[in-house]
Short mmCIF file of C-alpha atoms in Angstrom, two decimals:
data_model
loop_
_atom_site.label_atom_id
_atom_site.label_comp_id
_atom_site.label_asym_id
_atom_site.label_seq_id
_atom_site.Cartn_x
_atom_site.Cartn_y
_atom_site.Cartn_z
CA MET A 6 -15.42 66.12 -43.10
CA ILE A 7 -16.91 62.34 -42.74
CA ASP A 8 -17.27 60.04 -40.42
CA ALA A 9 -15.57 57.08 -40.56
CA ALA A 10 -17.83 55.42 -38.91
CA TYR A 11 -21.00 56.19 -41.71
CA ILE A 12 -18.55 55.26 -44.19
CA SER A 13 -18.00 52.10 -42.74
CA ALA A 14 -22.31 51.69 -42.56
CA THR A 15 -22.23 53.30 -46.08
CA ALA A 16 -20.19 50.36 -46.95
CA ALA A 17 -21.81 47.58 -45.08
CA LEU A 18 -24.99 48.23 -46.24
CA VAL A 19 -23.65 48.81 -50.22
CA GLY A 20 -22.63 45.28 -49.51
CA ALA A 21 -25.47 43.35 -48.65
CA PHE A 22 -27.26 44.99 -50.85
CA VAL A 23 -25.01 44.29 -53.80
CA GLY A 24 -24.71 40.29 -52.46
CA GLY A 25 -28.51 40.30 -52.47
CA GLY A 26 -29.08 41.82 -55.50
CA THR A 27 -27.29 39.50 -56.81
CA SER A 28 -28.48 36.90 -54.78
CA ILE A 29 -31.74 37.46 -55.70
CA ALA A 30 -31.33 38.03 -59.58
CA THR A 31 -28.96 34.06 -59.38
CA SER A 32 -31.64 32.41 -58.42
CA TRP A 33 -34.13 34.06 -60.59
CA LEU A 34 -32.45 33.44 -63.90
CA SER A 35 -31.54 29.39 -62.23
CA GLN A 36 -35.67 29.59 -61.26
CA LYS A 37 -36.16 30.91 -65.33
CA TYR A 38 -33.88 28.44 -66.96
CA GLN A 39 -34.60 25.32 -64.97
CA THR A 40 -38.46 26.56 -65.65
CA ARG A 41 -37.34 25.98 -68.96
CA GLU A 42 -35.55 23.05 -69.36
CA GLN A 43 -38.32 21.15 -68.03
CA ARG A 44 -41.40 23.11 -70.18
CA ILE A 45 -38.45 21.32 -73.54
CA ALA A 46 -38.64 18.38 -71.62
CA ARG A 47 -42.05 17.97 -71.33
CA GLU A 48 -42.53 19.19 -75.36
CA LYS A 49 -39.94 16.39 -76.07
CA ASP A 50 -41.12 13.80 -74.61
CA ALA A 51 -44.68 14.67 -75.99
CA ARG A 52 -43.95 14.61 -79.85
CA GLN A 53 -41.27 11.25 -79.24
CA ALA A 54 -44.38 9.82 -77.96
CA VAL A 55 -46.82 10.84 -80.77
CA TYR A 56 -44.32 9.93 -83.05
CA THR A 57 -43.46 6.65 -81.46
CA GLN A 58 -47.18 5.98 -81.63
CA PHE A 59 -47.93 7.01 -85.72
CA LEU A 60 -44.48 5.21 -86.08
CA ASN A 61 -46.30 1.67 -84.70
CA GLU A 62 -49.65 2.30 -86.03
CA ALA A 63 -48.54 3.00 -89.30
CA SER A 64 -45.97 -0.46 -89.50
CA LYS A 65 -48.87 -2.35 -88.68
CA LEU A 66 -50.22 -1.21 -91.73
CA TYR A 67 -47.59 -1.65 -94.37
CA VAL A 68 -47.42 -4.90 -92.98
CA ASP A 69 -51.01 -5.37 -93.37
CA ALA A 70 -51.25 -3.83 -96.91
CA LEU A 71 -48.20 -6.00 -98.31
CA ALA A 72 -50.40 -9.25 -97.85
CA HIS A 73 -53.61 -7.21 -98.26
CA ASP A 74 -55.03 -5.86 -101.22
CA SER A 75 -57.42 -4.14 -99.49
CA THR A 76 -58.09 -3.19 -96.02
CA GLU A 77 -61.30 -1.62 -93.27
CA LEU A 78 -61.58 2.31 -93.85
CA ALA A 79 -61.87 1.49 -89.88
CA LYS A 80 -58.43 0.49 -89.34
CA LEU A 81 -57.24 3.60 -90.66
CA VAL A 82 -58.83 6.03 -88.13
CA ASP A 83 -56.30 5.87 -85.58
CA ILE A 84 -52.99 6.82 -87.52
CA TYR A 85 -55.44 9.93 -89.32
CA ALA A 86 -56.30 10.82 -85.36
CA THR A 87 -52.71 10.71 -84.60
CA LEU A 88 -51.01 11.89 -87.91
CA ASN A 89 -53.79 15.77 -86.47
CA ARG A 90 -51.58 15.37 -83.19
CA ILE A 91 -48.67 16.12 -85.03
CA ARG A 92 -50.48 18.78 -87.32
CA ILE A 93 -50.55 20.22 -83.96
CA PHE A 94 -47.39 20.96 -83.04
CA SER A 95 -44.41 19.62 -85.42
CA THR A 96 -42.50 21.65 -88.18
CA ALA A 97 -43.44 21.35 -91.76
CA LYS A 98 -40.75 18.48 -92.81
CA VAL A 99 -42.24 15.84 -89.89
CA ILE A 100 -45.10 16.72 -91.27
CA GLU A 101 -44.69 16.44 -94.80
CA ALA A 102 -43.08 12.25 -94.33
CA ALA A 103 -45.80 11.57 -91.83
CA ASP A 104 -48.59 12.24 -94.81
CA GLN A 105 -45.82 10.90 -97.71
CA ALA A 106 -45.44 8.02 -95.40
CA LEU A 107 -49.34 6.78 -94.74
CA ARG A 108 -50.30 7.73 -98.52
CA GLU A 109 -47.18 4.99 -99.83
CA ILE A 110 -48.75 2.25 -97.36
CA ILE A 111 -52.50 3.74 -98.17
CA ASP A 112 -51.22 3.08 -102.24
CA THR A 113 -49.33 -0.51 -100.81
CA TYR A 114 -53.39 -0.99 -100.57
CA GLY A 115 -54.06 -1.07 -103.94
CA LYS A 116 -51.01 -4.26 -105.02
CA LYS A 117 -51.14 -7.60 -106.01
CA ASP A 118 -50.97 -9.32 -102.23
CA ARG A 119 -46.83 -10.17 -101.52
CA THR A 120 -46.21 -13.52 -99.97
CA PHE A 121 -43.75 -13.71 -96.97
CA ALA A 122 -41.06 -15.35 -100.22
CA GLU A 123 -41.38 -11.73 -102.02
CA VAL A 124 -41.52 -9.11 -99.46
CA ARG A 125 -37.66 -11.11 -97.63
CA GLU A 126 -36.32 -11.07 -101.36
CA THR A 127 -37.43 -7.52 -101.76
CA ILE A 128 -35.71 -6.55 -97.44
CA HIS A 129 -32.64 -8.06 -100.17
CA THR A 130 -32.56 -6.67 -102.98
CA GLY A 131 -33.61 -2.94 -102.11
CA PHE A 132 -36.69 -2.19 -99.39
CA SER A 133 -39.25 -0.07 -99.75
CA ASP A 134 -39.59 1.41 -96.35
CA PRO A 135 -42.48 4.34 -96.24
CA LEU A 136 -40.95 5.91 -92.62
CA ARG A 137 -37.61 6.19 -92.93
CA LYS A 138 -37.81 9.47 -93.85
CA PHE A 139 -40.84 9.85 -91.72
CA SER A 140 -38.03 8.33 -88.84
CA GLU A 141 -35.50 11.12 -90.26
CA GLU A 142 -37.89 14.09 -89.75
CA CYS A 143 -37.95 12.71 -86.69
CA HIS A 144 -34.56 12.33 -85.10
CA ARG A 145 -33.89 15.79 -86.68
CA ASP A 146 -36.93 17.33 -85.11
CA LEU A 147 -35.99 15.64 -81.15
CA ALA A 148 -32.83 16.69 -82.16
CA SER A 149 -33.72 21.05 -81.98
CA LEU A 150 -35.60 20.97 -79.35
CA LYS A 151 -32.79 22.16 -76.96
#
């Protein structure tokens, strides 16, 4: 027959082992989850910064394209660099929308100059926003990061 003292000691050791193992597992899982969340947050911030930079540069170029029928090629360097940064980590839909927006902006340079009154009228009657699809794809991309 087993002595009651052995049973008590064994139960205490098993309890300590199970409790310690549970504590270690919980800490490990919490750390893993926290690290993953931090990585996703950093990635989301990086994407958001590049998307914002592209939108700012493209908006300036678009306004310039509305007012002028040509541009200095040097003005396109920054936006192409930003577009290639987007290619590093974005989805195919975001990249496609950025390419399309940039093509539309460059095509706008080939059209006649518009006056402020013409731009205002276009806004009231159906403004063609070359950055809308890009913005929407960026929104979807950022929302998908979980």
